[in-house]
């Protein structure tokens, strides 16, 4: 069974880390990730850009595009996509197509800041 | 990262919310600030043992309020302070307060705090000093150092600003929609000024002043979280991120300026660039252009070019053209001329800046740019005069040194260049 580990933290606090503090955390995380990579157990790893870079597409009819992150406690995170798009318009296009296939809820579109592909296949 | 580093970051990030809320209770900047300081001292004592609270800002607001009320009471009658355990054992109450302090509450408190610092009665230098002291929590010593003035002078500037705010009898209601959007522009401008104080540092002061750039970015992100759909705030944040991304490449080991074309682009901070590009991308969708967005778009074109020769100067020329219409200024035209020189050559650029001569007669960059155009045209004697004038007007030793480098190059190249010009 593959498990997704979703990263949550107080964004204000993380944003207040100095460059050195941030680098120190990333270095410690890399140690853990390297161990898993050697064991062939690590899949993709992504660090998302801040929520201020987020856009949300509510899958209404017609879909509603909102600035800012997804914030609705009645709905839960059920999965995610990683898509290569040239800009936000293209990413929103993909989200619209997905939304037409599966209405209801919302997609949060968050640019990825750091990405490691990993090698694990389900 | 150690525990204290985490706590430091949490205190910094909670500061605008907590001081904002305390200001609402006590309606006095000094009391609010002191209450926050006291709450921080308690946090440093209790958080390492009890772990961080669920909502650090709510914890700090409540503890700060309690301690301040105690202090006020103690001023009347000497009663002992409650035990630390009693104060920090506030789980239930904290939860209630956190529930009540929803996003909109925080938003109004932070806005009020920013708006107070941008009070129209205060000159810009006092607005910046007050914001750095109250919103960012920089010490007077740090601020004085960053602005290259004495601590006593900065202390006086901040005290004066506080007195002025107190006299002005600032209303504590959240401002109405019209006033809010008007003041949003001055808050944005203040953040931009803070950034520029840091960015305009010369090589020898870059290290001291760089924290101002980081603080401005933190404030811009904060403002953007409060106004998630304002394209100009997206543009401002993008602009600061894209400019700051080049920080490590802007000066050489001796502190001399390295121009954009000569910078080692591998030193540019890729994650700041990615965030800046994402924000400008998001802003553009609104089709409500503004000066910050246009400037961010220019910075984005530079950031996207892997090599200097990949730069889309034609597009930069168009963007500066748009900026000239939005915000006419000889400095904008001067910047546009640099793009024009790349697209249409130095003569067209020179023709463009000729009419600015009078208005920019004391502007260092005018003569630096003019000298560069003249040099490209092989008019070396005129170039030398322009460069000499630039050195006389240089604001920092790094600027002067940079122009001197051009002069040396002229000296070296004068023979072959002279021939070319003659034909």
Short mmCIF file of C-alpha atoms in Angstrom, two decimals:
data_model
loop_
_atom_site.label_atom_id
_atom_site.label_comp_id
_atom_site.label_asym_id
_atom_site.label_seq_id
_atom_site.Cartn_x
_atom_site.Cartn_y
_atom_site.Cartn_z
CA UNK A 1 0.00 0.00 0.00
CA UNK A 2 1.27 3.44 -0.86
CA UNK A 3 0.63 6.18 1.66
CA UNK A 4 0.42 9.86 0.94
CA UNK A 5 1.87 12.06 3.67
CA UNK A 6 0.41 15.53 3.38
CA UNK A 7 2.40 18.34 4.93
CA UNK A 8 0.62 20.82 7.17
CA UNK A 9 2.22 23.61 9.16
CA UNK A 10 1.49 27.19 10.19
CA UNK A 11 2.37 29.12 7.06
CA UNK A 12 3.00 32.35 8.95
CA UNK A 13 5.58 30.61 11.09
CA UNK A 14 7.29 28.84 8.20
CA UNK A 15 7.30 32.14 6.33
CA UNK A 16 9.07 33.77 9.28
CA UNK A 17 11.97 31.31 9.20
CA UNK A 18 15.23 32.86 8.12
CA UNK A 19 16.93 31.52 5.00
CA UNK A 20 19.32 29.61 7.27
CA UNK A 21 16.53 28.08 9.36
CA UNK A 22 14.67 27.04 6.23
CA UNK A 23 17.80 25.50 4.74
CA UNK A 24 18.49 23.64 8.01
CA UNK A 25 15.01 22.08 7.97
CA UNK A 26 15.31 21.11 4.30
CA UNK A 27 18.69 19.50 4.98
CA UNK A 28 17.29 17.37 7.80
CA UNK A 29 14.34 16.34 5.63
CA UNK A 30 16.70 15.33 2.82
CA UNK A 31 18.44 12.90 5.18
CA UNK A 32 15.13 11.13 5.81
CA UNK A 33 14.19 11.25 2.12
CA UNK A 34 17.58 9.88 1.03
CA UNK A 35 17.16 6.86 3.29
CA UNK A 36 13.75 6.10 1.75
CA UNK A 37 15.08 6.66 -1.77
CA UNK A 38 17.89 4.15 -1.21
CA UNK A 39 15.32 1.63 -0.06
CA UNK A 40 13.34 2.33 -3.23
CA UNK A 41 10.32 3.39 -1.21
CA UNK A 42 9.98 7.08 -2.07
CA UNK A 43 7.56 8.46 -4.62
CA UNK A 44 7.21 12.10 -5.72
CA UNK A 45 7.94 14.83 -3.18
CA UNK A 46 6.67 18.33 -3.69
CA UNK A 47 6.95 21.56 -1.77
CA UNK A 48 4.15 23.92 -2.73
CA UNK A 49 4.55 27.68 -3.07
CA UNK A 50 2.73 29.75 -0.40
CA UNK A 51 -1.08 29.82 -0.32
CA UNK A 52 -0.94 33.41 -1.63
CA UNK A 53 0.07 31.86 -4.97
CA UNK A 54 -3.02 29.61 -4.88
CA UNK A 55 -6.15 29.84 -7.02
CA UNK A 56 -9.31 27.84 -6.35
CA UNK A 57 -11.76 26.56 -8.91
CA UNK A 58 -15.16 25.82 -7.36
CA UNK A 59 -16.75 23.15 -9.50
CA UNK A 60 -20.09 24.94 -9.80
CA UNK A 61 -21.85 25.33 -13.10
CA UNK A 62 -20.25 27.42 -14.51
CA UNK A 63 -17.06 26.88 -12.50
CA UNK A 64 -16.10 29.78 -10.25
CA UNK A 65 -12.48 30.90 -10.07
CA UNK A 66 -11.37 32.42 -6.77
CA UNK A 67 -8.06 33.89 -5.69
CA UNK A 68 -6.54 32.32 -2.64
CA UNK A 69 -6.39 28.87 -1.15
CA UNK A 70 -9.14 26.36 -0.69
CA UNK A 71 -10.79 26.84 2.70
CA UNK A 72 -13.89 24.75 3.32
CA UNK A 73 -13.93 22.44 6.29
CA UNK A 74 -17.00 20.54 5.10
CA UNK A 75 -15.02 18.94 2.28
CA UNK A 76 -11.96 16.78 2.54
CA UNK A 77 -8.78 16.32 0.54
CA UNK A 78 -9.38 13.17 -1.50
CA UNK A 79 -6.48 13.13 -3.93
CA UNK A 80 -4.24 15.29 -6.05
CA UNK A 81 -2.81 15.72 -9.57
CA UNK A 82 0.52 17.01 -10.73
CA UNK A 83 0.22 18.57 -14.19
CA UNK A 84 2.79 20.37 -16.31
CA UNK A 85 1.20 23.60 -17.58
CA UNK A 86 2.72 26.70 -19.13
CA UNK A 87 0.69 29.11 -17.02
CA UNK A 88 -2.23 29.47 -14.65
CA UNK A 89 -4.76 29.76 -17.50
CA UNK A 90 -3.71 26.41 -18.84
CA UNK A 91 -3.81 24.84 -15.36
CA UNK A 92 -7.30 26.27 -14.84
CA UNK A 93 -8.31 24.76 -18.18
CA UNK A 94 -7.21 21.33 -17.00
CA UNK A 95 -9.07 21.83 -13.72
CA UNK A 96 -12.21 22.86 -15.63
CA UNK A 97 -12.05 19.71 -17.75
CA UNK A 98 -11.57 17.57 -14.66
CA UNK A 99 -14.40 19.43 -12.94
CA UNK A 100 -16.76 18.76 -15.84
CA UNK A 101 -16.01 15.04 -15.49
CA UNK A 102 -16.46 15.12 -11.72
CA UNK A 103 -18.66 18.00 -10.55
CA UNK A 104 -18.99 19.18 -6.94
CA UNK A 105 -16.29 20.32 -4.53
CA UNK A 106 -13.28 22.31 -5.65
CA UNK A 107 -9.75 22.12 -6.95
CA UNK A 108 -7.01 24.17 -5.38
CA UNK A 109 -4.31 25.05 -7.91
CA UNK A 110 -0.99 25.54 -6.13
CA UNK A 111 2.25 26.05 -8.06
CA UNK A 112 4.98 23.62 -7.01
CA UNK A 113 8.18 25.16 -5.69
CA UNK A 114 10.33 22.08 -5.32
CA UNK A 115 9.86 18.65 -6.89
CA UNK A 116 11.60 15.28 -6.71
CA UNK A 117 10.13 12.65 -9.03
CA UNK A 118 10.90 9.54 -6.94
CA UNK A 119 10.79 6.03 -8.35
CA UNK A 120 8.05 4.07 -6.60
CA UNK A 121 5.19 2.65 -8.66
CA UNK A 122 1.95 1.59 -7.04
CA UNK B 1 16.17 24.00 14.24
CA UNK B 2 16.12 24.56 17.99
CA UNK B 3 12.97 25.11 20.02
CA UNK B 4 13.74 28.76 20.57
CA UNK B 5 14.13 29.36 16.84
CA UNK B 6 10.65 27.95 16.31
CA UNK B 7 9.30 30.16 19.08
CA UNK B 8 11.04 33.23 17.64
CA UNK B 9 9.43 32.59 14.26
CA UNK B 10 6.02 32.00 15.85
CA UNK B 11 6.28 35.24 17.88
CA UNK B 12 7.32 37.22 14.81
CA UNK B 13 4.47 35.89 12.73
CA UNK B 14 1.86 36.40 15.48
CA UNK B 15 3.00 39.94 16.16
CA UNK B 16 0.79 41.95 13.77
CA UNK B 17 -2.34 40.08 14.87
CA UNK B 18 -1.53 40.23 18.57
CA UNK B 19 -0.40 43.86 18.70
CA UNK B 20 -3.37 44.78 16.52
CA UNK B 21 -5.84 43.14 18.91
CA UNK B 22 -4.12 44.58 22.01
CA UNK B 23 -4.29 48.01 20.40
CA UNK B 24 -8.03 47.52 20.02
CA UNK B 25 -8.32 46.81 23.78
CA UNK B 26 -6.03 49.50 25.12
CA UNK B 27 -6.22 52.09 22.34
CA UNK B 28 -2.66 53.07 23.06
CA UNK B 29 0.35 51.98 21.03
CA UNK B 30 2.78 51.95 23.96
CA UNK B 31 0.51 49.87 26.19
CA UNK B 32 -0.24 47.43 23.36
CA UNK B 33 3.43 47.07 22.54
CA UNK B 34 4.45 46.55 26.14
CA UNK B 35 1.66 44.03 26.69
CA UNK B 36 2.90 42.08 23.69
CA UNK B 37 6.50 42.15 24.96
CA UNK B 38 5.37 40.80 28.31
CA UNK B 39 3.32 38.07 26.67
CA UNK B 40 6.40 37.09 24.62
CA UNK B 41 8.48 36.78 27.78
CA UNK B 42 5.84 34.44 29.23
CA UNK B 43 5.80 32.45 25.99
CA UNK B 44 9.57 31.99 26.09
CA UNK B 45 9.19 30.60 29.62
CA UNK B 46 6.19 28.34 29.16
CA UNK B 47 6.11 27.20 25.53
CA UNK B 48 9.31 25.11 25.71
CA UNK B 49 7.73 23.10 28.56
CA UNK B 50 4.07 23.01 27.56
CA UNK B 51 4.60 22.97 23.82
CA UNK B 52 3.24 25.60 21.45
CA UNK B 53 -0.39 26.64 21.95
CA UNK B 54 -2.99 25.81 19.32
CA UNK B 55 -3.22 29.42 18.19
CA UNK B 56 -0.12 31.38 19.24
CA UNK B 57 -1.68 34.75 18.38
CA UNK B 58 -4.77 34.09 20.53
CA UNK B 59 -2.54 32.94 23.42
CA UNK B 60 -0.40 36.07 23.18
CA UNK B 61 -3.41 38.36 22.97
CA UNK B 62 -4.97 36.87 26.06
CA UNK B 63 -1.83 36.68 28.16
CA UNK B 64 -0.78 40.16 27.04
CA UNK B 65 -4.16 41.55 27.96
CA UNK B 66 -4.13 39.87 31.39
CA UNK B 67 -0.64 41.03 32.23
CA UNK B 68 -1.37 44.58 31.11
CA UNK B 69 -4.56 44.72 33.14
CA UNK B 70 -2.60 43.41 36.13
CA UNK B 71 0.01 46.08 35.59
CA UNK B 72 -2.63 48.75 35.50
CA UNK B 73 -4.18 47.39 38.71
CA UNK B 74 -0.77 47.07 40.31
CA UNK B 75 -0.19 50.72 39.59
CA UNK B 76 -3.10 51.43 41.92
CA UNK B 77 -2.44 48.76 44.52
CA UNK B 78 0.51 46.42 44.96
CA UNK B 79 -0.98 43.02 44.21
CA UNK B 80 1.23 40.11 43.23
CA UNK B 81 1.09 38.74 39.70
CA UNK B 82 -0.54 35.35 39.26
CA UNK B 83 1.75 32.33 38.97
CA UNK B 84 3.04 31.52 35.48
CA UNK B 85 1.27 28.16 35.57
CA UNK B 86 -2.05 29.88 36.23
CA UNK B 87 -1.55 32.23 33.31
CA UNK B 88 -0.37 29.61 30.84
CA UNK B 89 -3.05 27.08 31.80
CA UNK B 90 -5.60 28.77 29.61
CA UNK B 91 -6.53 26.02 27.20
CA UNK B 92 -10.30 26.44 27.44
CA UNK B 93 -10.29 30.19 27.34
CA UNK B 94 -7.77 30.19 24.50
CA UNK B 95 -9.99 27.95 22.45
CA UNK B 96 -12.97 30.23 22.95
CA UNK B 97 -10.98 33.29 22.00
CA UNK B 98 -9.53 31.58 18.94
CA UNK B 99 -13.05 30.70 17.81
CA UNK B 100 -14.22 34.27 18.23
CA UNK B 101 -11.16 35.73 16.53
CA UNK B 102 -12.01 34.51 13.09
CA UNK B 103 -10.27 35.66 9.97
CA UNK B 104 -12.21 38.87 9.61
CA UNK B 105 -11.32 39.98 13.13
CA UNK B 106 -7.63 39.42 12.56
CA UNK B 107 -7.92 41.14 9.25
CA UNK B 108 -9.41 44.29 10.74
CA UNK B 109 -6.86 44.39 13.56
CA UNK B 110 -3.90 44.01 11.24
CA UNK B 111 -5.30 46.54 8.82
CA UNK B 112 -5.90 49.04 11.57
CA UNK B 113 -2.32 48.57 12.71
CA UNK B 114 -0.96 49.09 9.19
CA UNK B 115 -3.30 52.01 8.57
CA UNK B 116 -2.22 53.72 11.78
CA UNK B 117 1.40 53.49 10.70
CA UNK B 118 0.41 55.00 7.34
CA UNK B 119 -1.44 57.87 8.95
CA UNK B 120 -1.59 60.70 6.40
CA UNK B 121 -0.30 63.20 9.01
CA UNK B 122 3.01 61.35 9.22
CA UNK B 123 5.87 61.96 6.80
CA UNK B 124 6.98 58.83 4.94
CA UNK B 125 10.14 58.37 7.01
CA UNK B 126 8.07 58.31 10.20
CA UNK B 127 5.52 55.92 8.68
CA UNK B 128 8.28 53.47 7.83
CA UNK B 129 9.98 53.78 11.22
CA UNK B 130 6.69 53.30 13.04
CA UNK B 131 5.72 50.28 10.95
CA UNK B 132 9.08 48.62 11.47
CA UNK B 133 8.86 49.21 15.21
CA UNK B 134 5.19 48.38 15.81
CA UNK B 135 4.22 45.91 13.08
CA UNK B 136 7.55 44.20 12.53
CA UNK B 137 8.94 44.51 16.04
CA UNK B 138 12.43 45.53 14.93
CA UNK B 139 14.37 47.18 17.75
CA UNK B 140 15.11 50.90 17.54
CA UNK B 141 18.78 49.95 17.24
CA UNK B 142 18.12 47.69 14.23
CA UNK B 143 16.00 50.32 12.50
CA UNK B 144 18.56 53.06 13.17
CA UNK B 145 21.30 50.85 11.75
CA UNK B 146 19.28 50.08 8.63
CA UNK B 147 18.59 53.76 7.98
CA UNK B 148 22.15 54.74 8.83
CA UNK B 149 21.11 57.24 11.50
CA UNK B 150 21.93 57.36 15.19
CA UNK B 151 19.85 55.40 17.66
CA UNK B 152 18.89 58.61 19.46
CA UNK B 153 17.65 60.18 16.23
CA UNK B 154 15.58 57.12 15.37
CA UNK B 155 14.16 56.93 18.90
CA UNK B 156 13.07 60.53 18.54
CA UNK B 157 11.52 59.89 15.13
CA UNK B 158 9.45 56.99 16.50
CA UNK B 159 8.43 58.84 19.65
CA UNK B 160 7.30 61.78 17.55
CA UNK B 161 5.31 59.51 15.25
CA UNK B 162 3.58 57.85 18.22
CA UNK B 163 2.72 61.22 19.73
CA UNK B 164 1.33 62.39 16.43
CA UNK B 165 -0.85 59.28 16.11
CA UNK B 166 -2.09 59.73 19.69
CA UNK B 167 -2.92 63.40 19.03
CA UNK B 168 -4.67 62.56 15.77
CA UNK B 169 -7.25 60.56 17.73
CA UNK B 170 -7.37 57.73 15.22
CA UNK B 171 -10.80 56.17 15.01
CA UNK B 172 -10.78 52.48 15.97
CA UNK B 173 -13.64 51.38 13.77
CA UNK B 174 -12.63 49.45 10.69
CA UNK B 175 -12.46 52.03 7.87
CA UNK B 176 -15.17 52.07 5.22
CA UNK B 177 -14.72 50.59 1.78
CA UNK B 178 -13.64 53.80 0.06
CA UNK B 179 -11.17 54.81 2.75
CA UNK B 180 -9.91 51.28 2.95
CA UNK B 181 -8.96 51.11 -0.71
CA UNK B 182 -7.40 54.57 -0.50
CA UNK B 183 -5.32 53.59 2.51
CA UNK B 184 -4.49 50.22 1.02
CA UNK B 185 -2.52 52.12 -1.60
CA UNK B 186 -0.52 53.97 1.05
CA UNK B 187 0.10 50.76 2.99
CA UNK B 188 1.38 49.17 -0.23
CA UNK B 189 3.55 52.22 -0.89
CA UNK B 190 4.99 52.04 2.62
CA UNK B 191 5.92 48.39 2.13
CA UNK B 192 7.53 49.32 -1.18
CA UNK B 193 9.52 52.09 0.52
CA UNK B 194 10.73 49.71 3.23
CA UNK B 195 11.88 47.35 0.50
CA UNK B 196 13.66 50.12 -1.37
CA UNK B 197 15.49 51.20 1.77
CA UNK B 198 16.94 47.72 1.85
CA UNK B 199 17.39 47.34 -1.89
CA UNK B 200 19.18 50.64 -2.47
CA UNK B 201 21.92 49.61 -0.07
CA UNK B 202 25.40 49.82 -1.48
CA UNK B 203 27.85 46.93 -1.22
CA UNK B 204 29.18 47.86 2.19
CA UNK B 205 25.73 48.25 3.74
CA UNK B 206 23.97 45.43 1.87
CA UNK B 207 24.25 43.00 4.75
CA UNK B 208 22.86 45.44 7.29
CA UNK B 209 19.95 46.43 5.09
CA UNK B 210 18.97 43.15 3.46
CA UNK B 211 16.69 42.28 6.42
CA UNK B 212 14.54 45.27 5.41
CA UNK B 213 13.88 43.58 2.06
CA UNK B 214 12.90 40.37 3.81
CA UNK B 215 10.65 42.25 6.22
CA UNK B 216 8.97 44.09 3.34
CA UNK B 217 8.31 40.75 1.61
CA UNK B 218 6.84 39.34 4.81
CA UNK B 219 4.52 42.37 5.12
CA UNK B 220 3.55 42.16 1.45
CA UNK B 221 2.62 38.49 1.85
CA UNK B 222 0.61 39.40 4.94
CA UNK B 223 -1.24 42.11 3.03
CA UNK B 224 -1.86 39.71 0.16
CA UNK B 225 -3.40 37.17 2.51
CA UNK B 226 -5.77 39.90 3.71
CA UNK B 227 -6.58 41.03 0.14
CA UNK B 228 -6.35 37.84 -1.85
CA UNK B 229 -8.02 39.22 -4.95
CA UNK B 230 -6.17 42.53 -5.33
CA UNK B 231 -4.05 42.27 -8.47
CA UNK B 232 -1.91 45.26 -7.44
CA UNK B 233 -1.00 43.60 -4.14
CA UNK B 234 -0.13 40.44 -6.10
CA UNK B 235 1.96 42.68 -8.37
CA UNK B 236 3.69 44.38 -5.44
CA UNK B 237 4.55 41.05 -3.81
CA UNK B 238 5.76 39.63 -7.14
CA UNK B 239 7.90 42.74 -7.74
CA UNK B 240 9.60 42.48 -4.35
CA UNK B 241 10.20 38.73 -4.72
CA UNK B 242 11.65 39.06 -8.22
CA UNK B 243 13.94 41.95 -7.23
CA UNK B 244 15.10 40.28 -4.04
CA UNK B 245 15.79 37.02 -5.90
CA UNK B 246 18.83 38.74 -7.43
CA UNK B 247 20.29 39.88 -4.08
CA UNK B 248 23.17 37.39 -4.03
CA UNK B 249 24.31 38.42 -7.54
CA UNK B 250 24.11 42.21 -7.25
CA UNK B 251 27.49 42.94 -5.64
CA UNK B 252 30.95 41.50 -6.09
CA UNK B 253 33.28 40.47 -3.25
CA UNK B 254 34.51 44.07 -2.92
CA UNK B 255 30.99 45.44 -2.69
CA UNK B 256 30.97 46.91 -6.22
CA UNK B 257 27.68 46.94 -8.16
CA UNK B 258 27.26 44.20 -10.78
CA UNK B 259 24.85 45.25 -13.52
CA UNK B 260 22.01 42.97 -14.56
CA UNK B 261 23.77 41.90 -17.78
CA UNK B 262 26.92 40.90 -15.91
CA UNK B 263 25.27 39.08 -13.01
CA UNK B 264 25.86 35.37 -12.46
CA UNK B 265 22.32 34.16 -13.03
CA UNK B 266 22.98 30.87 -11.26
CA UNK B 267 23.08 32.93 -8.04
CA UNK B 268 19.51 34.11 -8.52
CA UNK B 269 17.11 32.56 -6.02
CA UNK B 270 14.95 30.20 -8.04
CA UNK B 271 12.23 29.63 -5.49
CA UNK B 272 11.63 33.39 -5.03
CA UNK B 273 11.50 33.74 -8.82
CA UNK B 274 9.01 30.85 -9.10
CA UNK B 275 6.77 32.47 -6.50
CA UNK B 276 7.04 35.90 -8.13
CA UNK B 277 6.21 34.50 -11.57
CA UNK B 278 3.23 32.57 -10.17
CA UNK B 279 1.89 35.76 -8.56
CA UNK B 280 2.26 37.96 -11.64
CA UNK B 281 0.64 35.18 -13.67
CA UNK B 282 -2.27 35.21 -11.24
CA UNK B 283 -2.52 39.03 -11.27
CA UNK B 284 -2.63 39.24 -15.09
CA UNK B 285 -5.84 37.20 -15.19
CA UNK B 286 -7.68 40.10 -13.56
CA UNK B 287 -7.02 42.41 -16.53
CA UNK B 288 -6.76 45.34 -14.12
CA UNK B 289 -3.24 46.54 -14.70
CA UNK B 290 -1.40 48.87 -12.33
CA UNK B 291 2.10 50.23 -11.78
CA UNK B 292 3.26 47.43 -9.46
CA UNK B 293 2.05 44.77 -11.89
CA UNK B 294 3.80 46.45 -14.81
CA UNK B 295 7.07 46.76 -12.90
CA UNK B 296 6.73 43.13 -11.76
CA UNK B 297 6.14 42.12 -15.38
CA UNK B 298 9.40 43.85 -16.37
CA UNK B 299 11.23 42.07 -13.54
CA UNK B 300 9.62 38.80 -14.67
CA UNK B 301 10.98 39.23 -18.21
CA UNK B 302 14.48 39.66 -16.79
CA UNK B 303 13.99 36.67 -14.49
CA UNK B 304 12.81 34.47 -17.36
CA UNK B 305 15.89 35.17 -19.50
CA UNK B 306 18.49 32.48 -18.92
CA UNK B 307 21.16 34.59 -20.63
CA UNK B 308 21.17 38.42 -20.90
CA UNK B 309 20.77 38.19 -24.69
CA UNK B 310 17.53 36.21 -24.22
CA UNK B 311 15.87 39.25 -22.61
CA UNK B 312 12.70 40.35 -24.39
CA UNK B 313 13.61 44.05 -24.62
CA UNK B 314 10.82 44.85 -27.08
CA UNK B 315 8.26 43.68 -24.52
CA UNK B 316 10.06 45.62 -21.76
CA UNK B 317 9.88 48.74 -23.96
CA UNK B 318 6.11 48.24 -24.30
CA UNK B 319 5.69 47.73 -20.54
CA UNK B 320 7.61 50.90 -19.71
CA UNK B 321 5.46 52.65 -22.29
CA UNK B 322 2.40 51.52 -20.32
CA UNK B 323 4.02 52.65 -17.08
CA UNK B 324 4.72 56.09 -18.60
CA UNK B 325 1.00 56.48 -19.19
CA UNK B 326 0.00 55.28 -15.70
CA UNK B 327 2.72 57.07 -13.79
CA UNK B 328 4.47 59.65 -15.98
CA UNK B 329 7.93 60.38 -14.62
CA UNK B 330 11.28 61.23 -16.21
CA UNK B 331 12.80 58.28 -14.33
CA UNK B 332 10.37 55.87 -16.01
CA UNK B 333 11.27 57.36 -19.40
CA UNK B 334 14.95 56.96 -18.56
CA UNK B 335 14.36 53.27 -17.81
CA UNK B 336 12.42 52.90 -21.03
CA UNK B 337 15.32 54.46 -22.94
CA UNK B 338 17.55 51.60 -21.81
CA UNK B 339 15.11 49.13 -23.39
CA UNK B 340 14.90 51.33 -26.52
CA UNK B 341 18.70 51.33 -26.84
CA UNK B 342 18.59 47.52 -26.99
CA UNK B 343 15.80 47.44 -29.58
CA UNK B 344 16.43 50.50 -31.76
CA UNK B 345 20.01 51.38 -30.89
CA UNK B 346 21.73 54.09 -28.80
CA UNK B 347 20.83 57.06 -31.05
CA UNK B 348 17.07 56.52 -30.62
CA UNK B 349 17.60 56.12 -26.88
CA UNK B 350 19.71 59.27 -26.67
CA UNK B 351 17.06 61.27 -28.56
CA UNK B 352 14.52 60.02 -26.06
CA UNK B 353 16.39 61.20 -22.97
CA UNK B 354 17.61 64.55 -24.35
CA UNK B 355 14.41 66.36 -23.28
CA UNK B 356 14.84 65.04 -19.70
CA UNK B 357 18.19 66.79 -19.22
CA UNK B 358 16.81 69.69 -17.25
CA UNK B 359 14.54 67.74 -14.95
CA UNK B 360 17.16 65.09 -14.19
CA UNK B 361 20.11 67.50 -13.96
CA UNK B 362 20.93 66.20 -10.47
CA UNK B 363 20.18 62.54 -11.04
CA UNK B 364 23.12 60.17 -10.96
CA UNK B 365 21.56 57.52 -13.20
CA UNK B 366 20.69 60.04 -15.91
CA UNK B 367 24.35 60.81 -16.52
CA UNK B 368 25.41 57.18 -16.13
CA UNK B 369 22.90 56.07 -18.78
CA UNK B 370 23.63 59.03 -21.05
CA UNK B 371 27.35 58.34 -20.83
CA UNK B 372 26.74 54.70 -21.76
CA UNK B 373 24.68 55.67 -24.85
CA UNK B 374 27.29 58.21 -25.97
CA UNK B 375 30.02 55.63 -25.47
CA UNK B 376 28.14 53.15 -27.65
CA UNK B 377 27.93 55.85 -30.35
CA UNK B 378 31.67 56.40 -30.12
CA UNK B 379 31.22 59.98 -28.88
CA UNK B 380 33.85 59.40 -26.22
CA UNK B 381 34.59 62.99 -25.22
CA UNK B 382 30.93 63.68 -24.51
CA UNK B 383 30.64 60.33 -22.74
CA UNK B 384 33.56 61.28 -20.50
CA UNK B 385 31.82 64.53 -19.52
CA UNK B 386 28.61 62.67 -18.67
CA UNK B 387 30.48 60.08 -16.60
CA UNK B 388 32.36 62.78 -14.71
CA UNK B 389 29.07 64.43 -13.87
CA UNK B 390 27.67 61.05 -12.73
CA UNK B 391 30.60 60.50 -10.36
CA UNK B 392 30.01 63.94 -8.86
CA UNK B 393 26.36 62.98 -8.21
CA UNK B 394 26.99 59.40 -6.99
CA UNK B 395 25.19 58.57 -3.77
CA UNK B 396 27.47 55.73 -2.72
CA UNK B 397 31.09 54.84 -3.24
CA UNK B 398 29.94 51.71 -5.12
CA UNK B 399 28.06 53.87 -7.66
CA UNK B 400 31.09 56.08 -8.18
CA UNK B 401 33.37 53.08 -8.55
CA UNK B 402 31.07 51.62 -11.16
CA UNK B 403 31.20 54.76 -13.32
CA UNK B 404 34.96 54.92 -12.89
CA UNK B 405 35.09 51.44 -14.43
CA UNK B 406 33.32 52.83 -17.54
CA UNK B 407 35.82 55.69 -17.68
CA UNK B 408 38.71 53.24 -17.49
CA UNK B 409 37.17 51.27 -20.34
CA UNK B 410 36.88 54.49 -22.39
CA UNK B 411 40.53 55.21 -21.73
CA UNK B 412 41.50 51.72 -22.84
CA UNK B 413 39.29 51.69 -25.94
CA UNK B 414 39.73 55.31 -26.98
CA UNK B 415 42.05 54.51 -29.90
CA UNK B 416 39.94 51.97 -31.90
CA UNK B 417 36.66 53.60 -30.90
CA UNK B 418 37.93 56.97 -32.09
CA UNK B 419 38.67 55.54 -35.52
CA UNK B 420 35.24 53.97 -35.82
CA UNK B 421 33.55 57.21 -34.89
CA UNK B 422 35.55 59.03 -37.54
CA UNK B 423 34.40 57.04 -40.52
#
